[in-house]
Amino acid sequence: MRKLLIVFFTLFILAGCATESYITKQPDILSEDSIIETAKKYIGSTKFDCSSYVRQVFMENGIKLPRTSEEQYQVGINVVTGLLPDDLLFFTTTTLTGKISHIGIYIGDNKFIHSGSHGVRIDSLEDKYYRRRYIGARRVKE
């Protein structure tokens, strides 16, 4: 009986470890521009792919995101109009099939920061390449 309880307790603890919980409420300590400031400090860095870059920036600001851009697209609320700084922007870059394959962070003035093959940089949503591949936006900060 004791062994059964130990096994049950161990499985209970492990099941709790496997459960992911994503914080979508901004901590009170965040300044209005802290995510963008954090994002900009990595400009030029080539050590991230797009989704790990966004995840790192948000994690440094107390917001946990999943690992891939497809998983990140499931977090927060859908933004149809009225983009705000810190909104997550999603793109399809491999084909025009609509499958999410790229993510960036909106910084205002129709610009976003993201990591790609040339490292972390700022681009415009008005750029034909990104305008054609834009899928949508999600807001994970209130």
PDB file of N, CA and C in Angstrom, residues 3 5-6 17 22 61 65 82 94 115-116 126:
ATOM      1  N   LYS A   3       3.919   1.575  -1.150  1.00  0.00           N
ATOM      2  CA  LYS A   3       4.546   1.740  -2.472  1.00  0.00           C
ATOM      3  C   LYS A   3       3.555   2.336  -3.463  1.00  0.00           C
ATOM      4  N   LEU A   5       1.078   4.345  -2.765  1.00  0.00           N
ATOM      5  CA  LEU A   5       0.931   5.761  -2.438  1.00  0.00           C
ATOM      6  C   LEU A   5       2.123   6.565  -2.948  1.00  0.00           C
ATOM      7  N   ILE A   6       3.318   6.020  -2.813  1.00  0.00           N
ATOM      8  CA  ILE A   6       4.514   6.711  -3.295  1.00  0.00           C
ATOM      9  C   ILE A   6       4.458   6.880  -4.807  1.00  0.00           C
ATOM     10  N   CYS A  17       4.145  19.035 -13.187  1.00  0.00           N
ATOM     11  CA  CYS A  17       5.303  19.623 -13.859  1.00  0.00           C
ATOM     12  C   CYS A  17       5.090  19.720 -15.359  1.00  0.00           C
ATOM     13  N   TYR A  22       0.469  29.846 -19.082  1.00  0.00           N
ATOM     14  CA  TYR A  22       1.025  31.024 -19.717  1.00  0.00           C
ATOM     15  C   TYR A  22       0.441  32.276 -19.099  1.00  0.00           C
ATOM     16  N   ASN A  61      10.451  39.945 -19.358  1.00  0.00           N
ATOM     17  CA  ASN A  61       9.467  40.896 -18.834  1.00  0.00           C
ATOM     18  C   ASN A  61       8.341  40.195 -18.071  1.00  0.00           C
ATOM     19  N   LEU A  65       5.764  32.527 -22.719  1.00  0.00           N
ATOM     20  CA  LEU A  65       5.139  32.145 -23.987  1.00  0.00           C
ATOM     21  C   LEU A  65       5.597  30.750 -24.379  1.00  0.00           C
ATOM     22  N   GLY A  82      -6.308  48.128 -34.838  1.00  0.00           N
ATOM     23  CA  GLY A  82      -5.750  48.883 -33.726  1.00  0.00           C
ATOM     24  C   GLY A  82      -4.553  48.229 -33.070  1.00  0.00           C
ATOM     25  N   THR A  94       7.117  30.550 -45.461  1.00  0.00           N
ATOM     26  CA  THR A  94       7.576  29.409 -46.244  1.00  0.00           C
ATOM     27  C   THR A  94       6.756  29.248 -47.520  1.00  0.00           C
ATOM     28  N   SER A 115      13.436  38.435 -35.466  1.00  0.00           N
ATOM     29  CA  SER A 115      14.701  37.774 -35.745  1.00  0.00           C
ATOM     30  C   SER A 115      14.517  36.870 -36.951  1.00  0.00           C
ATOM     31  N   GLY A 116      15.439  36.997 -37.883  1.00  0.00           N
ATOM     32  CA  GLY A 116      15.398  36.168 -39.081  1.00  0.00           C
ATOM     33  C   GLY A 116      16.798  35.757 -39.488  1.00  0.00           C
ATOM     34  N   GLU A 126       4.667  47.815 -44.042  1.00  0.00           N
ATOM     35  CA  GLU A 126       4.333  48.294 -45.375  1.00  0.00           C
ATOM     36  C   GLU A 126       5.198  47.645 -46.455  1.00  0.00           C
TER      37      GLU A 126
END
